[in-house]
Coordinates of C-alpha atoms in Angstrom, one line a residue:
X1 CA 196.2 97.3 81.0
X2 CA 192.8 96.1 80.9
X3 CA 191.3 94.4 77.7
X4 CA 188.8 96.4 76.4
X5 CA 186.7 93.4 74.6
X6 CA 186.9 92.2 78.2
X7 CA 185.2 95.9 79.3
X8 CA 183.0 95.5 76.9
X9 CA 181.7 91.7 77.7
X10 CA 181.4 92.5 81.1
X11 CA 180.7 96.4 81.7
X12 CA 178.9 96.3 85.2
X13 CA 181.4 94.2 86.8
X14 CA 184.1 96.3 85.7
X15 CA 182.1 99.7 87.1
X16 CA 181.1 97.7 90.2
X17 CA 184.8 97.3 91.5
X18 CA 185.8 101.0 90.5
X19 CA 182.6 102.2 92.3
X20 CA 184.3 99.9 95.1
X21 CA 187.5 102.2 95.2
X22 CA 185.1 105.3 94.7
X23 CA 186.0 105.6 91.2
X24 CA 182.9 106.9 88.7
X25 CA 182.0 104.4 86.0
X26 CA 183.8 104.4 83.1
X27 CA 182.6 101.3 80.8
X28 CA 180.6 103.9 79.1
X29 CA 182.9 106.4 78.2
X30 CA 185.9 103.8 77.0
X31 CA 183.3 101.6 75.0
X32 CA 182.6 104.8 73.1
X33 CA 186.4 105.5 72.4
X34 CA 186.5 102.2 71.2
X35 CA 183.6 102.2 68.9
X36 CA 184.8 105.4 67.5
X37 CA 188.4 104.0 66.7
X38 CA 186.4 101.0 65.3
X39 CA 184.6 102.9 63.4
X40 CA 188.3 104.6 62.0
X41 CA 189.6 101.6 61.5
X42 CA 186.4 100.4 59.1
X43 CA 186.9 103.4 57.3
X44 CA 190.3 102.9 56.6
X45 CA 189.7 99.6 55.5
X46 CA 186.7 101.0 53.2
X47 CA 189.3 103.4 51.9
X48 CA 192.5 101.3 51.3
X49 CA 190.3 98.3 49.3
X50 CA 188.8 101.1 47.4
X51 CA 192.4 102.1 46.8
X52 CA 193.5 99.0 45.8
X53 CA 190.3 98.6 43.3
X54 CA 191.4 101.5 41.4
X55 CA 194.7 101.2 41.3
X56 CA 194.5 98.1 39.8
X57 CA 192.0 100.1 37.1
X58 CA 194.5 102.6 36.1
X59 CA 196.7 100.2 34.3
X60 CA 193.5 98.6 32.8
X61 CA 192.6 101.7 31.3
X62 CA 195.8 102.7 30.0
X63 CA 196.1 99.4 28.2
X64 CA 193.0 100.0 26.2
X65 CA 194.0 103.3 25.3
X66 CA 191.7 105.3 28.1
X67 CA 194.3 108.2 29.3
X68 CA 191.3 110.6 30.5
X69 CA 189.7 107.2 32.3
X70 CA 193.2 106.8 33.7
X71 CA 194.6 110.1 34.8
X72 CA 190.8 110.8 36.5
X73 CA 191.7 106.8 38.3
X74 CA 195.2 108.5 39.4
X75 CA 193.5 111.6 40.8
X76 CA 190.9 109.5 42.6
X77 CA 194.0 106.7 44.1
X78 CA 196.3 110.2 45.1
X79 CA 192.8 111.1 47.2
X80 CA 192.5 107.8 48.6
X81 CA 196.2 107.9 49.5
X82 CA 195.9 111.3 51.5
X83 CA 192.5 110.1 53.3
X84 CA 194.0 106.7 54.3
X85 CA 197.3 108.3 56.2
X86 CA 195.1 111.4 57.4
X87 CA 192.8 108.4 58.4
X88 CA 195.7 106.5 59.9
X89 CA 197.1 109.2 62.1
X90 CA 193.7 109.5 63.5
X91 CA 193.4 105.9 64.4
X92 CA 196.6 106.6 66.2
X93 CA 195.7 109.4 68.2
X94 CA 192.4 107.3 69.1
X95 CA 194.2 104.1 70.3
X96 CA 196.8 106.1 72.0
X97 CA 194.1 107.9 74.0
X98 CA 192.2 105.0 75.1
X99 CA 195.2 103.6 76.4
X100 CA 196.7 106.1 78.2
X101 CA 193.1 106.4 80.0
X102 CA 193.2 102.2 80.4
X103 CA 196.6 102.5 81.5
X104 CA 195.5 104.7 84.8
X105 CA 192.3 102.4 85.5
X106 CA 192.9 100.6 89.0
X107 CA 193.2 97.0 89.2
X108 CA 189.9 95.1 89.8
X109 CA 188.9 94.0 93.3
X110 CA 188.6 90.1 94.8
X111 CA 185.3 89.3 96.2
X112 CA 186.6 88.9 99.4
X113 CA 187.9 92.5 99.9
X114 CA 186.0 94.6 102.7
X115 CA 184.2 97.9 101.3
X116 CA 184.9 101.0 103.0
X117 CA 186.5 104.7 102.0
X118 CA 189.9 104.5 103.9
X119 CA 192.1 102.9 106.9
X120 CA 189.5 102.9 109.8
X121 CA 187.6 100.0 107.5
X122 CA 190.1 97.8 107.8
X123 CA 189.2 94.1 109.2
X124 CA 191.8 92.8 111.7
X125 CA 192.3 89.1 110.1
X126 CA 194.5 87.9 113.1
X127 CA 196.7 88.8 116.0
X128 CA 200.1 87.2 116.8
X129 CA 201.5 88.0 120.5
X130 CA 200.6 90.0 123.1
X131 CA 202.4 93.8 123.7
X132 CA 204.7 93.7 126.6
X133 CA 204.0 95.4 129.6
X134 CA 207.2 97.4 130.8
X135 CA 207.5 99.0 134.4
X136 CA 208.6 102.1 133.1
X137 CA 207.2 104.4 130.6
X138 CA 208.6 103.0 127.0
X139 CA 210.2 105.7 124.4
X140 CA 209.8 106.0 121.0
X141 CA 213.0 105.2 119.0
X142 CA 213.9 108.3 118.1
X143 CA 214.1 109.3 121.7
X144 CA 216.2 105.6 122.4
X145 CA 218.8 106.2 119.4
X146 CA 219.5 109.6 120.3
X147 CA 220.3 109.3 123.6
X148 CA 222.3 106.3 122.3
X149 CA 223.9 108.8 120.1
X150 CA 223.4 106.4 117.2
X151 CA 220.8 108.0 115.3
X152 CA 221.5 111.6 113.7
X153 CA 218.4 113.5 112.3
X154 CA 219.9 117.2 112.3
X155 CA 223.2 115.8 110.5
X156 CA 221.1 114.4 108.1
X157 CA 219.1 117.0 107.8
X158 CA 222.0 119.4 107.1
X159 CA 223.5 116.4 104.3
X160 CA 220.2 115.9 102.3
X161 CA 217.1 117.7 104.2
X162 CA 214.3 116.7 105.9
X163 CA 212.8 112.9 106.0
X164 CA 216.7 111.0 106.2
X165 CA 218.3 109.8 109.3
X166 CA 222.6 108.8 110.0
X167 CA 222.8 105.8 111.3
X168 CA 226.0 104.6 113.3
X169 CA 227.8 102.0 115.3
X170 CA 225.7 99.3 117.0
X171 CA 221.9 100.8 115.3
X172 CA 223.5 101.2 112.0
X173 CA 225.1 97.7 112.5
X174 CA 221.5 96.3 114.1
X175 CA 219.8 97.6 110.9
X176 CA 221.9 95.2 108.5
X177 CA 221.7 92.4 110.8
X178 CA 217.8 92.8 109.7
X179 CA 218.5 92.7 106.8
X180 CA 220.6 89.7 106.9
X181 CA 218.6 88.0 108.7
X182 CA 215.6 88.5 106.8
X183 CA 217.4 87.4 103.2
X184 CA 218.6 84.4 105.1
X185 CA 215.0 83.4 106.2
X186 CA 213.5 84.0 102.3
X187 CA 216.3 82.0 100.8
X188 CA 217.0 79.0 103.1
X189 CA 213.6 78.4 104.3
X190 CA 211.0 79.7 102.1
X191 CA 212.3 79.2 98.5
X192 CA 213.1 82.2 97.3
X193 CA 216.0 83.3 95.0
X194 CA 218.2 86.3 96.1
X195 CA 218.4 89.0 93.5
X196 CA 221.1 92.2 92.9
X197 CA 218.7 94.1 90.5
X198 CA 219.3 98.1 89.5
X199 CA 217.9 100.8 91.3
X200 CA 217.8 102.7 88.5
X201 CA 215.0 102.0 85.8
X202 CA 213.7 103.2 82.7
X203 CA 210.0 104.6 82.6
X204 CA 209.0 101.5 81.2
X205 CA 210.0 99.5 84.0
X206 CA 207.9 101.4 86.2
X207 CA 204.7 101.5 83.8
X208 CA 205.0 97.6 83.9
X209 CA 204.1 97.7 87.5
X210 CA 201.8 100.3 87.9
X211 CA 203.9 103.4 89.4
X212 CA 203.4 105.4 86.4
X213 CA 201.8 107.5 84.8
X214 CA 199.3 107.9 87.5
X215 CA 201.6 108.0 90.9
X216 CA 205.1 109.7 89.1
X217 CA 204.7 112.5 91.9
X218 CA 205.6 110.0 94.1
X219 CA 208.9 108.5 92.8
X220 CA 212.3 110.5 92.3
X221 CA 213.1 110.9 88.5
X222 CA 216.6 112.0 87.0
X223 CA 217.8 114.0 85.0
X224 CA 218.3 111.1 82.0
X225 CA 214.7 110.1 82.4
X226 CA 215.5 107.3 84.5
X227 CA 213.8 106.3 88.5
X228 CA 214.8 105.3 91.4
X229 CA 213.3 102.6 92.5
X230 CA 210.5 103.6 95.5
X231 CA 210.7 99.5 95.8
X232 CA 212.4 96.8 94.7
X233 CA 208.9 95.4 93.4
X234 CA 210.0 97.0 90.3
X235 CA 213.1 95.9 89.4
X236 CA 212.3 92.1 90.4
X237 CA 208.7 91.8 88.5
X238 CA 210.2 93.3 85.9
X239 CA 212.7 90.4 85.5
X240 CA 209.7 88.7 83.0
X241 CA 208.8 91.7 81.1
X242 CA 208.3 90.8 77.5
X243 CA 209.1 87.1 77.9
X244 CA 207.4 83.6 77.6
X245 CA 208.3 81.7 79.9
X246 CA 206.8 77.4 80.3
X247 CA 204.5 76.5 82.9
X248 CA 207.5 74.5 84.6
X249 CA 209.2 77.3 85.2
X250 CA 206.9 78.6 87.3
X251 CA 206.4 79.8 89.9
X252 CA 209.1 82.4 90.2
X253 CA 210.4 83.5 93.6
X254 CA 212.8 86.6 93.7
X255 CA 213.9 88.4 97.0
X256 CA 216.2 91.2 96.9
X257 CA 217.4 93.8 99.9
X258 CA 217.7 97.4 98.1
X259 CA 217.3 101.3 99.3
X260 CA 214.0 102.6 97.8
X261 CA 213.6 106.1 97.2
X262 CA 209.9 107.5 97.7
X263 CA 209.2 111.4 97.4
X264 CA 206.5 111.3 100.3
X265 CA 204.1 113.7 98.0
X266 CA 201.1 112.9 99.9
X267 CA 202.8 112.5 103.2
X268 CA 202.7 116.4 104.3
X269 CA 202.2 116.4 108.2
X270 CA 202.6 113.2 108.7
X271 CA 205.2 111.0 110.7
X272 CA 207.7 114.0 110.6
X273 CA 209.5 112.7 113.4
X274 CA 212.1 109.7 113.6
X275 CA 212.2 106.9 111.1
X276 CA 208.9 105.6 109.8
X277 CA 208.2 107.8 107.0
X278 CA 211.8 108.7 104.8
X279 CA 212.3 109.4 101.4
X280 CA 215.5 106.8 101.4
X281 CA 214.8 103.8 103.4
X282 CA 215.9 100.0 103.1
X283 CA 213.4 97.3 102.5
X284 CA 213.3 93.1 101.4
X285 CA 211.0 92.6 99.4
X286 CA 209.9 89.4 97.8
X287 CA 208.2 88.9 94.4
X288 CA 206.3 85.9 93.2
X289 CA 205.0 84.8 89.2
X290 CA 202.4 82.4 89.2
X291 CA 199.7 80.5 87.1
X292 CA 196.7 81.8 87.0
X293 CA 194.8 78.9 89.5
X294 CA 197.6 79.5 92.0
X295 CA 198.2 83.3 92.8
X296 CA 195.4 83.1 95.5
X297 CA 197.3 80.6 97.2
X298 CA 200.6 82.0 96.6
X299 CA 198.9 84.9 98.5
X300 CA 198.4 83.2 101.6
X301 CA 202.3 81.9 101.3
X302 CA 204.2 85.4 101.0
X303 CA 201.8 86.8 103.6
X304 CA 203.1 83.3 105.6
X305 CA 207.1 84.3 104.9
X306 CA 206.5 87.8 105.8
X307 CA 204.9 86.8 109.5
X308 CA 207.9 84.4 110.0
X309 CA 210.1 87.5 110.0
X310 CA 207.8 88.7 112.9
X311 CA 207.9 85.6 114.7
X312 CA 211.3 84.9 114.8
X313 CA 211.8 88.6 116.0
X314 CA 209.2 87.9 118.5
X315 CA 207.2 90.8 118.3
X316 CA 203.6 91.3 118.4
X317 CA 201.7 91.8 115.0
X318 CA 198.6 91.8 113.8
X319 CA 197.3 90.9 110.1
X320 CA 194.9 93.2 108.4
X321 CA 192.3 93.1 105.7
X322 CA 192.7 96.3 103.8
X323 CA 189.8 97.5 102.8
X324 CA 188.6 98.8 99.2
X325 CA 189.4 102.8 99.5
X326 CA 192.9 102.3 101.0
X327 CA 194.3 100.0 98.4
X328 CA 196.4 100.5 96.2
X329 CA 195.6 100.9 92.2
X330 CA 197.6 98.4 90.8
X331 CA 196.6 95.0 93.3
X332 CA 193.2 93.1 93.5
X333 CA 194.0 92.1 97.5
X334 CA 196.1 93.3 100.0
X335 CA 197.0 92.1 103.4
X336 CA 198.9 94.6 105.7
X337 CA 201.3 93.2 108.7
X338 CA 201.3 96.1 111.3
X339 CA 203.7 95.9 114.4
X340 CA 203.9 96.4 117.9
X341 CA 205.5 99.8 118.8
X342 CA 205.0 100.4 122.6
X343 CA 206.7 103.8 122.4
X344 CA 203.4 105.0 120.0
X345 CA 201.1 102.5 121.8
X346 CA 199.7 101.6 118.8
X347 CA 200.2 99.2 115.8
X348 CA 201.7 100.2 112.8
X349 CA 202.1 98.8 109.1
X350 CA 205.3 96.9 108.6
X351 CA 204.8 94.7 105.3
X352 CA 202.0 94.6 102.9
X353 CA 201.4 91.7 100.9
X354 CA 199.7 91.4 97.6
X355 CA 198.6 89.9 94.4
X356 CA 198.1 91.6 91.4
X357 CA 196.6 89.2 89.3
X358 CA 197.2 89.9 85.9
X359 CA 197.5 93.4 85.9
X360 CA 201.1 94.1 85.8
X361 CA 201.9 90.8 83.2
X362 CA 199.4 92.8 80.5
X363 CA 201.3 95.8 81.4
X364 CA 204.8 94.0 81.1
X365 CA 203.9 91.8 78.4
X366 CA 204.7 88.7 80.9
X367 CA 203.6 85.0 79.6
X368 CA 203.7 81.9 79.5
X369 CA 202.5 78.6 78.0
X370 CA 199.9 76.8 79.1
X371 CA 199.2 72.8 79.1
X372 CA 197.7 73.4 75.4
X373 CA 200.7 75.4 74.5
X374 CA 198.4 78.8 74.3
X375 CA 200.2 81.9 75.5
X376 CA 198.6 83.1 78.9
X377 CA 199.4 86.0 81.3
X378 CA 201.3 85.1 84.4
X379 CA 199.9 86.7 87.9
X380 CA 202.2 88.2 89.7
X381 CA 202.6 89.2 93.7
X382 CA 204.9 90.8 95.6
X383 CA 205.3 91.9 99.5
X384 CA 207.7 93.6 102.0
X385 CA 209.8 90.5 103.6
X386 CA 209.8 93.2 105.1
X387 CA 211.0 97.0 105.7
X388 CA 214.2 97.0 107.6
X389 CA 214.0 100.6 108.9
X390 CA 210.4 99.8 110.8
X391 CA 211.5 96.6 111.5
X392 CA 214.6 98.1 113.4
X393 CA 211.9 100.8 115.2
X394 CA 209.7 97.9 116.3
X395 CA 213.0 95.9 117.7
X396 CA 214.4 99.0 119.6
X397 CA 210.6 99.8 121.1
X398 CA 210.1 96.3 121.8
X399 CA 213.3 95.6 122.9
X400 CA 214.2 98.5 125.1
X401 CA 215.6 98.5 128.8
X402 CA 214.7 100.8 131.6
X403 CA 218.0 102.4 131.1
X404 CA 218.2 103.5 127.5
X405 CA 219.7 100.6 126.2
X406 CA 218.3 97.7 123.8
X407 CA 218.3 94.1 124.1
X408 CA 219.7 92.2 120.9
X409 CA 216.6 90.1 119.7
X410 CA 217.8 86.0 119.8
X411 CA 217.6 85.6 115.9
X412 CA 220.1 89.0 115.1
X413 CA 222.7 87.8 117.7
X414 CA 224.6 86.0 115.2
X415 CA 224.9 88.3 113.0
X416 CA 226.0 90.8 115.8
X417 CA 229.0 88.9 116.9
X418 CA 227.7 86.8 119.2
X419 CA 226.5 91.3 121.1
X420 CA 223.2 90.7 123.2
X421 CA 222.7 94.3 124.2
X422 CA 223.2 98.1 122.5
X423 CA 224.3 100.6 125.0
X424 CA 226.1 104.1 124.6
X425 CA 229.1 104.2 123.4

């Protein structure tokens, strides 16, 4: 959460970058919360010496004999006594308030993050590869897995409802050799440490990086107040919560290839057919804790390992500057990877890549030592390495024959036995 003697040292900053996201200032209002729990807390301290004074008087005036002196000192202490825990509670209910409103503030914007209200202010930051031209009309990959009769909406549908897909033979097989692939190229070339983390996770874990209380509609709770995770972003920033970790240590580098579980509360209307939009999907993620001085650049070397896993598939991409309305709450910068898909003839998002800055470490309690041995906040980041279930879409539109079938991109062929092609069975 943000630090409200921060707020109050710098009060039109903080209001500039929520007027950014089209949020209404709010310095004001939590500077006033805050003087009146400061103005508690004085009280109580006014109350408690006072307490102390007399309490200290009572056995004074017992000693010379005084009993009215010290039964009027008793009545006066039992007063105190009440005020001071009426007093208390009040200072409770004060602080709790102002954090639960601190704890729902988006993150503060970079500099260097275009303005705008939503998706159509997005600035293209580069483009990698040029869409193929086919000589036939290219299908979507619903239409291609279908007719492969490897991909089963209606049978899912009938198992768990709308938004899931059944995978089988050589798509289901296709869609771990993404995945395989992908971990491969995190830990073997880029540095990263492979993680097996639960998908399950208290509400704490969840608060530490931003998903609650503000976005809980989105996320799948059970019955034991525990989550699933609606990414693995959780479970793997959440590996420093409440630690102190040296400056040697970092940075940290964790990659991990879980299901995540998203309710799709927003999504009404939207993607309803084939595979880009599920409330179960499987994504790598990678998650990066950082010094303060390099998180920026740390930034530019996730976004790096997530474009490798588009290059070595050899599909066209492009890299987008999201802009200030179609962020999300809990980052300071985002970068969006959106592929090729001839079968929509358009681009769409494939990875986002981020840096949170110190947002989620206050939230988590994550620090470490600096040079001086003072205790600072790590940043942290975090990124799609990146979702198998559009990666597979983008492979099978990019990657499809005139006949139905789909060529086996060079990089997965290894981990398909050596298969170059998926045809009916």
């Amino acid at each position: 959460m943000f630090d409200i003697k921060w707020i109050r040292s710098n009060p039109d900053l903080f209001d500039n970058s929520l007027a950014r996201r089209g949020v209404e200032p709010m310095a004001n209002a939590l500077l006033a919360l805050d003087d009146e729990r400061k103005k508690t807390v004085q009280q109580l301290n006014e109350w408690q010496e006072k307490r102390n004074a007399s309490s200290k008087q009572i056995g004074q005036a017992k000693a010379q004999g005084d009993e009215e002196k010290a039964q009027a000192l008793l009545a006066e202490v039992a007063d105190l006594k009440a005020k001071v825990q009426a007093g208390e509670e009040q200072e409770r209910e004060q602080t709790a308030e102002l954090n639960q409103i601190l704890a729902g503030v988006p993150n503060l914007l970079l500099d260097d993050v275009p303005d705008g209200e939503d998706e159509d202010a997005n600035v293209e930051r580069h483009k990698v590869g040029e869409p193929k031209r086919f000589n036939f009309e290219p299908k979507e990959h619903y239409e291609l897995g279908e007719a492969l009769g490897h991909m089963d909406f209606e049978t899912a549908a009938k198992i768990a409802g709308s938004r899931f897909v059944v995978l089988k033979s050589d798509i289901a097989r296709l869609e771990r050799a993404l995945g395989q692939y992908m971990l491969d190229l995190h830990t073997r070339e880029h540095g990263f440490t492979e993680v097996v983390a639960p998908l399950l996770v208290r509400p704490e874990a969840l608060f530490g990086t931003g998903q609650l209380p503000k976005f809980a509609e989105d996320a799948f709770q059970t019955t034991d107040d525990r989550w699933l995770i609606p990414t693995s972003e959780v479970s793997l920033t959440n590996l420093v919560r409440e630690s102190m970790l040296s400056k040697e240590e970092l940075p940290l580098r964790f990659t991990s290839l879980t299901p995540c579980f998203r309710s799709e509360a927003g999504s009404a209307g939207r993607d309803t057919r084939g595979m880009l939009r599920q409330h179960q999907f499987y994504k790598v993620e990678m998650v990066a804790v950082t010094t303060p001085d390099t998180s920026l650049d740390e930034h530019e070397r996730m976004l790096g390992c997530a474009e490798a896993v588009m290059k070595g598939l050899e599909i066209p991409y492009r890299v987008m500057r999201l802009c200030a309305g179609d962020m999300g709450a809990t980052m300071q910068r985002t970068y969006d990877i959106e592929a090729w898909l001839p079968g929509q003839n358009t681009y769409r998002e494939i990875s986002s890549v981020s840096v949170a800055g110190d947002y989620q470490a206050r939230r988590m309690q994550a620090r470490y030592r600096d040079e001086d041995g003072k205790p600072q906040y790590v940043h942290t980041l975090n990124g799609s390495g990146v979702a198998t279930g559009r990666a597979l879409i983008a492979v099978m539109e990019n990657y499809q024959q005139e006949d139905g079938s789909i060529a086996v991109p060079t990089v997965l062929q290894p981990y398909m036995g050596g298969q170059t092609v998926i045809s009916a069975d």
